[in-house]
Amino acid sequence: MLTAAARLFAVQGSWNYERLQGIGAAVAIEPLLRDLPGGVGGEAYRSAMRRAAEFFNTHPYLAGLALGAVARAEHTGVAGKQIERLRSILKGPLGSVGDRLVWVGALPIASALGVSLVALGRPLVGVLVFLGAFNAVHLGIRFWGLGTGWRLGVSVARALSTPAFHFGMKYAGPIAALAVGFALPLVAVWLTAGFALNAKIGVAGVVVVGAILARWIVPRLGAARFGLGAIVLTLLGGAIWP
Amino acid sequence: MEWTVIALLLAWSLAVGLDLVSLGQFMLARPLVAGPVAGWILGDPATGMMVGVILELFALEVLPLGAARYADYGLGAVAGAATAGGSPGVLGIGLGIGVALLVAWLGDLSIYAVRRANSADVKRCRGALDAGDMNTITGLHFRGLLRDAVRALAVTAVGLLLAHGVRRWSPVGLEEAVLVSVVTIGVALATAGTAGLRLSRGGRGIGWLAAGVAAGTLWLVVW
């Protein structure tokens, strides 16, 4: 179980457009399939590995929940078609729950917390709190997921109906927005602390214009190209109108 | 830049680049972590932290849902810190972030290339995969990890070359450097605000973002 848990940290190591996480999922689940009837290399093992390496994609932190359940199903002699269906049914909801809890919730909340602490003059504490807060959630989900999947097998969907999940799904986004909102004025003051008044007014102006443009451009080009474009235009402007 | 510093930056970039998707996802790849550590290696942790925080504001926009591709801000933060490190005040920040964003974008393109190479590899091994051959599966997985490691090192090497070029030959004067820093910080804050709006799902949820801004402002006034 520990080997499988460790391998889950690399479940996306061979991500590809053919099978997405499928290869990584097979590598992660393999230690749980070694004691199938016939042992390593036996017919049951090879069939299970073939199924495990098929197309699979879900939230990487919750992949263990699906893979633990699949491994348990392989051990309890569930039919191959049914196991394939179980994998297929689980990946969508787990992806959605994980995205909402982790990428929309835990990550921006921890990030905003860390950035706020840096802006308040605690740089090392900010970085450590960011890593600590995020990874407490991250590691908790990973280990809980694999253990619960292995315990519940084909009944794994029950695990998603707990009140904690419902609360997280409902409030992760709003709490993240609250945390990001809290961080913004602190960071703005920290970043512009060395600026003269006219430069501070300039930053405020860019924020207003940038916020209007960002809502339109960022979803199409991404933030990196948006920021890069703004910098290139500024440099060009400076070269043309010295 | 000394060779030991370059070697340490490459080693750190390897951890950062792999952490983004392939190995761990402990968030070492977030610029808030990657930037200060790169700054510390370069002997200027304060600038590394500033680069990291600004890029973290950009990175708040990233939602790595499903098969989405996104900029590699961690490798960007390493290159950004290498560009801005040692410059007085915020003078190097604008150009540092410019290099960082370019490297982050290159990182995005390189992830696509690695995934395409992994796909071609999987196609070649389809027969063995359909037979459930564990050696083939393991081989594919390790080659995928190796490709991502090479990607991280290659993107960082390009980033460090860019940083060297900008530091050595940049014709940007004092006023222009300040102007670029002003625009960079403004755009980063605007992007983070937009990300906050998206997290709150707009509509009535915008109240959560507004409440956060009000609380942050109140904190600044009171303390």
Coordinates of C-alpha atoms in Angstrom, one line a residue:
Chain A
M1 CA 0.0 0.0 0.0
L2 CA 2.8 2.4 0.9
T3 CA 4.6 1.7 -2.5
A4 CA 1.4 2.4 -4.3
A5 CA 0.9 5.6 -2.3
A6 CA 4.4 6.7 -3.1
R7 CA 4.0 6.0 -6.8
L8 CA 0.8 8.0 -6.9
F9 CA 2.9 11.1 -6.5
A10 CA 4.1 10.5 -10.1
V11 CA 0.7 9.5 -11.5
Q12 CA 1.1 12.3 -14.2
G13 CA 4.7 11.5 -15.0
S14 CA 3.9 10.1 -18.4
W15 CA 0.9 12.2 -19.2
N16 CA 0.1 11.9 -22.9
Y17 CA -2.8 12.7 -25.4
E18 CA -3.4 8.9 -26.1
R19 CA -4.3 7.7 -22.6
L20 CA -3.8 10.9 -20.4
Q21 CA -2.9 9.5 -16.9
G22 CA -3.4 5.9 -17.9
I23 CA 0.2 4.8 -17.9
G24 CA 1.0 6.5 -14.6
A25 CA -2.2 5.0 -13.1
A26 CA -1.0 1.5 -14.1
V27 CA 2.4 2.1 -12.5
A28 CA 0.8 3.4 -9.3
I29 CA -1.7 0.5 -8.9
E30 CA 0.7 -2.3 -9.8
P31 CA 2.0 -3.1 -6.3
L32 CA -1.7 -3.7 -5.2
L33 CA -2.1 -6.2 -8.0
R34 CA 0.9 -8.4 -7.4
D35 CA -0.9 -10.9 -5.2
L36 CA -3.8 -11.5 -7.6
P37 CA -4.3 -15.3 -8.4
G38 CA -1.4 -16.5 -10.4
G39 CA 1.0 -13.8 -9.1
V40 CA 3.0 -11.4 -11.2
G41 CA 2.9 -12.4 -14.9
G42 CA -0.3 -14.5 -14.3
E43 CA -3.4 -14.1 -16.5
A44 CA -5.3 -12.1 -13.8
Y45 CA -2.3 -9.8 -13.3
R46 CA -1.8 -9.1 -17.0
S47 CA -5.5 -8.5 -17.6
A48 CA -5.6 -6.1 -14.6
M49 CA -2.5 -4.3 -15.9
R50 CA -4.0 -4.0 -19.4
R51 CA -7.1 -2.4 -17.9
A52 CA -5.1 -0.2 -15.6
A53 CA -3.1 1.3 -18.5
E54 CA -6.2 2.3 -20.4
F55 CA -7.4 5.9 -20.9
F56 CA -7.8 7.6 -17.5
N57 CA -7.9 11.2 -16.3
T58 CA -9.0 12.6 -13.0
H59 CA -7.7 15.0 -10.4
P60 CA -4.2 13.7 -9.5
Y61 CA -4.7 14.0 -5.8
L62 CA -8.0 12.0 -5.9
A63 CA -6.7 9.4 -8.4
G64 CA -5.9 7.1 -5.4
L65 CA -9.6 6.9 -4.5
A66 CA -10.5 5.5 -7.9
L67 CA -7.4 3.3 -8.2
G68 CA -7.7 1.9 -4.7
A69 CA -11.3 1.0 -5.5
V70 CA -10.3 -0.6 -8.9
A71 CA -7.5 -2.6 -7.2
R72 CA -10.0 -3.9 -4.6
A73 CA -12.5 -4.8 -7.3
E74 CA -9.8 -6.8 -9.1
H75 CA -9.1 -8.7 -5.9
T76 CA -12.8 -9.4 -5.2
G77 CA -13.3 -11.0 -8.7
V78 CA -15.5 -8.3 -10.2
A79 CA -15.9 -8.8 -14.0
G80 CA -13.5 -6.9 -16.2
K81 CA -16.2 -4.9 -18.0
Q82 CA -17.6 -3.8 -14.7
I83 CA -14.1 -2.6 -13.5
E84 CA -13.7 -0.6 -16.7
R85 CA -17.1 0.9 -16.1
L86 CA -16.2 1.7 -12.5
R87 CA -13.0 3.6 -13.7
S88 CA -15.0 5.4 -16.3
I89 CA -17.8 6.4 -13.9
L90 CA -15.4 7.7 -11.2
K91 CA -13.0 9.8 -13.2
G92 CA -15.4 12.6 -14.0
P93 CA -16.9 13.3 -10.6
L94 CA -13.5 12.9 -8.8
G95 CA -12.0 15.3 -11.3
S96 CA -14.7 17.8 -10.6
V97 CA -14.6 17.5 -6.8
G98 CA -10.8 17.7 -6.8
D99 CA -10.7 20.7 -9.1
R100 CA -13.2 22.5 -6.9
L101 CA -11.6 21.6 -3.6
V102 CA -7.9 21.9 -4.6
W103 CA -7.4 24.2 -7.6
V104 CA -10.3 26.6 -6.8
G105 CA -10.1 26.3 -3.0
A106 CA -7.0 25.1 -1.2
L107 CA -4.4 26.5 -3.6
P108 CA -5.5 30.1 -4.0
I109 CA -6.3 30.2 -0.3
A110 CA -2.8 29.0 0.7
S111 CA -1.3 31.3 -1.9
A112 CA -3.1 34.4 -0.7
L113 CA -2.2 33.5 2.9
G114 CA 1.5 33.1 2.0
V115 CA 1.6 36.3 -0.1
S116 CA -0.2 38.3 2.6
L117 CA 2.4 37.2 5.2
V118 CA 5.2 38.1 2.9
A119 CA 3.7 41.6 2.4
L120 CA 3.3 41.9 6.2
G121 CA 7.1 41.5 6.5
R122 CA 7.3 37.8 7.3
P123 CA 8.8 36.4 4.0
L124 CA 10.1 33.0 5.3
V125 CA 6.9 32.4 7.4
G126 CA 4.8 33.3 4.3
V127 CA 6.5 30.7 2.1
L128 CA 6.4 28.0 4.9
V129 CA 2.8 28.7 5.7
F130 CA 1.9 28.4 2.0
L131 CA 3.7 25.1 1.7
G132 CA 2.4 23.8 5.0
A133 CA -1.2 24.7 4.6
F134 CA -1.5 23.5 1.1
N135 CA 0.4 20.2 1.6
A136 CA -1.7 19.4 4.7
V137 CA -4.7 19.3 2.4
H138 CA -2.8 17.7 -0.4
L139 CA -1.3 14.8 1.6
G140 CA -4.5 14.3 3.5
I141 CA -6.5 13.9 0.3
R142 CA -3.9 11.6 -1.3
F143 CA -3.5 9.2 1.6
W144 CA -7.2 9.3 2.6
G145 CA -8.1 8.6 -1.0
L146 CA -6.1 5.5 -1.6
G147 CA -7.0 4.0 1.8
T148 CA -10.7 4.7 1.4
G149 CA -10.8 3.4 -2.2
W150 CA -9.1 0.2 -1.2
R151 CA -11.5 -0.2 1.8
L152 CA -14.8 0.6 -0.1
G153 CA -14.1 -1.0 -3.5
V154 CA -17.1 -0.7 -5.8
S155 CA -19.0 1.2 -3.1
V156 CA -16.4 4.0 -3.3
A157 CA -19.0 6.6 -4.4
R158 CA -20.2 6.7 -0.8
A159 CA -17.0 8.4 0.2
L160 CA -18.0 11.5 -1.8
S161 CA -21.2 12.0 0.0
T162 CA -19.7 13.2 3.3
P163 CA -20.6 16.6 4.7
A164 CA -17.0 17.8 4.5
F165 CA -17.0 17.4 0.7
H166 CA -20.4 19.2 0.4
F167 CA -19.1 22.1 2.5
G168 CA -15.9 22.3 0.6
M169 CA -17.6 22.2 -2.8
K170 CA -20.0 25.0 -1.8
Y171 CA -17.5 27.4 0.0
A172 CA -14.1 26.7 -1.5
G173 CA -14.4 29.3 -4.3
P174 CA -16.0 32.1 -2.2
I175 CA -13.4 31.7 0.6
A176 CA -10.6 31.7 -2.0
A177 CA -12.0 34.9 -3.4
L178 CA -12.1 36.4 0.1
A179 CA -8.5 35.4 0.7
V180 CA -7.3 36.8 -2.6
G181 CA -9.2 40.0 -2.0
F182 CA -7.6 40.4 1.4
A183 CA -4.1 39.9 0.0
L184 CA -4.5 42.4 -2.9
P185 CA -4.2 45.7 -0.9
L186 CA -1.4 44.3 1.3
V187 CA 0.6 43.2 -1.7
A188 CA -0.1 46.5 -3.6
V189 CA 1.3 48.5 -0.7
W190 CA 4.3 46.2 -0.2
L191 CA 5.3 46.2 -3.9
T192 CA 5.0 50.0 -4.3
A193 CA 6.6 50.9 -1.0
G194 CA 9.7 52.3 -2.7
F195 CA 7.8 54.2 -5.4
A196 CA 7.3 58.0 -5.6
L197 CA 3.7 59.3 -5.5
N198 CA 3.4 59.6 -9.2
A199 CA 4.6 56.1 -9.8
K200 CA 2.0 54.8 -7.2
I201 CA -0.7 56.7 -9.1
G202 CA 0.6 55.1 -12.3
V203 CA 0.3 51.6 -10.8
A204 CA -3.3 52.4 -9.7
G205 CA -4.1 53.5 -13.3
V206 CA -2.6 50.4 -14.8
V207 CA -4.6 48.2 -12.3
V208 CA -7.9 49.8 -13.5
V209 CA -7.1 49.6 -17.2
G210 CA -5.4 46.2 -16.7
A211 CA -8.5 44.8 -14.9
I212 CA -10.8 45.8 -17.7
L213 CA -8.5 44.3 -20.4
A214 CA -7.6 41.2 -18.3
R215 CA -11.2 40.0 -18.2
W216 CA -11.2 40.0 -22.0
I217 CA -7.6 39.0 -22.9
V218 CA -6.5 36.6 -20.1
P219 CA -9.1 33.9 -20.8
R220 CA -8.0 33.8 -24.4
L221 CA -4.2 34.2 -24.2
G222 CA -3.4 33.4 -20.6
A223 CA -1.9 35.7 -17.9
A224 CA 1.7 35.2 -19.0
R225 CA 1.2 36.4 -22.6
F226 CA -1.0 39.2 -21.3
G227 CA 1.7 40.4 -18.9
L228 CA 4.4 39.9 -21.5
G229 CA 2.4 41.9 -24.1
A230 CA 2.0 44.8 -21.6
I231 CA 5.8 44.9 -20.9
V232 CA 6.7 44.7 -24.6
L233 CA 4.3 47.5 -25.4
T234 CA 5.8 49.7 -22.6
L235 CA 9.3 49.1 -23.9
L236 CA 8.3 49.9 -27.5
G237 CA 6.4 53.0 -26.3
G238 CA 9.5 54.1 -24.4
A239 CA 11.7 53.6 -27.4
I240 CA 9.3 55.5 -29.8
W241 CA 8.5 58.4 -27.4
P242 CA 11.7 58.8 -25.3
Chain B
M1 CA 27.5 34.1 -12.7
E2 CA 29.7 31.4 -11.2
W3 CA 29.4 27.8 -12.4
T4 CA 28.5 26.6 -8.9
V5 CA 25.6 29.1 -8.9
I6 CA 24.5 27.9 -12.4
A7 CA 24.7 24.3 -11.3
L8 CA 22.6 25.0 -8.2
L9 CA 20.0 26.9 -10.2
L10 CA 19.7 24.0 -12.7
A11 CA 19.4 21.5 -9.8
W12 CA 16.6 23.7 -8.2
S13 CA 14.9 24.1 -11.6
L14 CA 14.9 20.3 -12.0
A15 CA 12.9 20.0 -8.8
V16 CA 10.7 22.9 -9.7
G17 CA 10.0 21.7 -13.3
L18 CA 9.2 18.1 -12.3
D19 CA 7.0 19.3 -9.4
L20 CA 4.7 21.3 -11.8
V21 CA 3.0 18.2 -13.2
S22 CA 5.0 15.0 -13.2
L23 CA 6.4 14.4 -9.8
G24 CA 4.9 15.4 -6.4
Q25 CA 2.9 18.6 -7.1
F26 CA 4.0 19.8 -3.6
M27 CA 3.8 23.3 -5.1
L28 CA 7.6 23.9 -5.2
A29 CA 6.8 25.0 -8.7
R30 CA 4.8 28.0 -7.5
P31 CA 6.7 31.2 -8.0
L32 CA 6.2 32.1 -4.3
V33 CA 8.5 29.2 -3.5
A34 CA 10.7 29.0 -6.7
G35 CA 11.5 32.7 -6.7
P36 CA 12.9 33.2 -3.2
V37 CA 14.9 30.0 -3.3
A38 CA 16.5 31.0 -6.7
G39 CA 17.1 34.5 -5.1
W40 CA 18.8 32.8 -2.1
I41 CA 21.0 30.8 -4.5
L42 CA 21.9 34.0 -6.3
G43 CA 22.7 35.8 -3.1
D44 CA 19.7 38.2 -3.3
P45 CA 16.7 36.5 -1.6
A46 CA 14.8 39.8 -1.3
T47 CA 14.7 40.3 -5.1
G48 CA 13.9 36.7 -5.6
M49 CA 10.9 37.1 -3.2
M50 CA 9.7 40.2 -5.0
V51 CA 9.9 38.4 -8.4
G52 CA 8.2 35.4 -6.8
V53 CA 5.3 37.4 -5.3
I54 CA 4.6 39.3 -8.6
L55 CA 4.6 36.0 -10.6
E56 CA 2.4 34.4 -7.9
L57 CA -0.2 37.1 -8.7
F58 CA -0.1 36.1 -12.3
A59 CA -0.2 32.4 -11.4
L60 CA -3.4 32.9 -9.4
E61 CA -5.1 32.9 -12.8
V62 CA -4.0 29.3 -13.5
L63 CA -6.7 26.6 -13.0
P64 CA -5.0 23.4 -14.1
L65 CA -8.3 21.6 -14.9
G66 CA -8.4 18.4 -16.9
A67 CA -6.0 18.4 -19.8
A68 CA -5.3 22.2 -19.6
R69 CA -1.9 23.5 -20.4
Y70 CA -0.5 26.5 -18.5
A71 CA 2.5 28.7 -18.2
D72 CA 5.5 27.3 -16.1
Y73 CA 5.8 30.2 -13.7
G74 CA 8.2 28.2 -11.5
L75 CA 11.0 28.1 -14.1
G76 CA 10.0 31.6 -15.0
A77 CA 10.7 32.7 -11.4
V78 CA 14.2 31.2 -11.5
A79 CA 15.0 33.1 -14.8
G80 CA 13.3 36.2 -13.4
A81 CA 15.3 36.2 -10.2
A82 CA 18.5 35.6 -12.3
T83 CA 17.7 38.7 -14.4
A84 CA 16.6 41.0 -11.5
G85 CA 19.0 39.8 -8.8
G86 CA 21.6 42.4 -7.7
S87 CA 19.7 45.4 -9.3
P88 CA 19.0 48.2 -6.8
G89 CA 15.4 48.6 -5.6
V90 CA 12.8 47.7 -8.1
L91 CA 14.9 48.7 -11.1
G92 CA 15.4 45.2 -12.3
I93 CA 11.9 44.0 -11.4
G94 CA 10.2 45.0 -14.7
L95 CA 12.7 43.4 -17.0
G96 CA 13.1 40.4 -14.6
I97 CA 9.4 39.7 -14.8
G98 CA 9.5 40.2 -18.6
V99 CA 12.1 37.5 -18.9
A100 CA 10.2 35.3 -16.4
L101 CA 6.9 35.6 -18.4
L102 CA 8.7 34.7 -21.6
V103 CA 10.3 31.7 -20.0
A104 CA 7.0 30.7 -18.4
W105 CA 5.4 30.8 -21.9
L106 CA 8.3 28.7 -23.3
G107 CA 7.6 26.3 -20.4
D108 CA 4.0 26.0 -21.6
L109 CA 5.1 25.2 -25.1
S110 CA 7.7 22.7 -23.9
I111 CA 5.0 20.8 -21.9
Y112 CA 3.0 20.4 -25.1
A113 CA 6.1 19.0 -26.8
V114 CA 6.8 16.5 -24.0
R115 CA 3.2 15.4 -24.1
R116 CA 3.3 14.9 -27.8
A117 CA 6.5 12.9 -27.5
N118 CA 4.9 10.8 -24.8
S119 CA 1.9 10.2 -27.0
A120 CA 4.1 9.0 -29.9
D121 CA 5.8 6.7 -27.5
V122 CA 2.5 5.2 -26.3
K123 CA 1.4 4.7 -29.9
R124 CA 4.5 2.8 -30.7
C125 CA 4.0 0.5 -27.7
R126 CA 0.3 -0.1 -28.2
G127 CA 0.7 -3.9 -28.8
A128 CA 2.6 -4.5 -25.6
L129 CA 0.2 -2.3 -23.6
D130 CA -2.8 -4.3 -24.9
A131 CA -1.0 -7.4 -23.6
G132 CA -0.6 -5.8 -20.1
D133 CA 3.2 -5.9 -20.3
M134 CA 4.5 -4.3 -17.1
N135 CA 8.0 -3.7 -18.4
T136 CA 6.6 -1.7 -21.3
I137 CA 4.4 0.3 -18.9
T138 CA 7.3 1.1 -16.6
G139 CA 9.5 2.0 -19.5
L140 CA 7.0 4.4 -20.9
H141 CA 6.5 6.0 -17.5
F142 CA 10.2 6.5 -16.8
R143 CA 10.8 7.9 -20.3
G144 CA 8.0 10.4 -19.7
L145 CA 9.6 11.5 -16.4
L146 CA 13.0 11.7 -18.1
R147 CA 11.6 13.9 -20.9
D148 CA 10.1 16.3 -18.4
A149 CA 13.4 16.5 -16.5
V150 CA 15.2 17.3 -19.8
R151 CA 12.5 19.9 -20.5
A152 CA 13.0 21.6 -17.2
L153 CA 16.7 21.8 -17.6
A154 CA 16.5 23.0 -21.2
V155 CA 13.9 25.7 -20.5
T156 CA 16.0 26.9 -17.5
A157 CA 19.2 27.0 -19.6
V158 CA 17.4 29.2 -22.1
G159 CA 16.1 31.3 -19.3
L160 CA 19.5 31.8 -17.8
L161 CA 21.0 32.7 -21.2
L162 CA 18.2 35.3 -21.6
A163 CA 18.9 36.7 -18.1
H164 CA 22.6 37.0 -18.9
G165 CA 21.8 38.8 -22.2
V166 CA 19.4 41.2 -20.7
R167 CA 21.7 42.0 -17.8
R168 CA 24.6 42.6 -20.1
W169 CA 23.2 44.3 -23.1
S170 CA 19.8 45.8 -22.1
P171 CA 19.6 49.4 -23.4
V172 CA 16.8 50.3 -21.0
G173 CA 17.5 53.5 -19.1
L174 CA 16.6 54.4 -15.5
E175 CA 13.2 56.0 -16.3
E176 CA 12.2 53.3 -18.6
A177 CA 13.1 50.6 -16.0
V178 CA 10.9 52.3 -13.5
L179 CA 8.1 52.6 -16.0
V180 CA 8.3 48.9 -16.9
S181 CA 8.2 48.0 -13.2
V182 CA 5.1 50.2 -12.7
V183 CA 3.3 48.6 -15.6
T184 CA 4.4 45.1 -14.5
I185 CA 3.2 45.5 -10.9
G186 CA -0.1 47.1 -12.1
V187 CA -0.8 44.3 -14.6
A188 CA 0.0 41.6 -12.0
L189 CA -2.4 43.1 -9.5
A190 CA -5.1 43.4 -12.2
T191 CA -4.6 39.8 -13.2
A192 CA -4.9 38.6 -9.6
G193 CA -8.0 40.7 -9.2
T194 CA -9.5 39.1 -12.3
A195 CA -8.6 35.6 -10.9
G196 CA -10.4 36.5 -7.6
L197 CA -13.5 37.4 -9.6
R198 CA -13.3 34.1 -11.4
L199 CA -12.9 32.2 -8.1
S200 CA -16.0 34.0 -6.7
R201 CA -17.9 33.0 -9.9
G202 CA -18.8 36.6 -10.5
G203 CA -22.5 37.6 -9.9
R204 CA -23.4 37.6 -6.2
G205 CA -20.1 35.9 -5.4
I206 CA -18.3 39.1 -6.2
G207 CA -19.2 40.2 -2.7
W208 CA -16.7 37.8 -1.2
L209 CA -13.9 39.4 -3.2
A210 CA -15.1 42.9 -2.3
A211 CA -15.3 41.8 1.4
G212 CA -11.7 40.6 1.2
V213 CA -10.4 43.8 -0.4
A214 CA -12.3 45.8 2.3
A215 CA -10.8 43.6 5.1
G216 CA -7.3 43.9 3.7
T217 CA -7.6 47.7 3.4
L218 CA -9.0 47.9 7.0
W219 CA -6.0 45.9 8.1
L220 CA -3.6 48.3 6.5
V221 CA -5.4 51.3 8.1
V222 CA -5.6 49.8 11.6
W223 CA -2.1 48.3 11.7

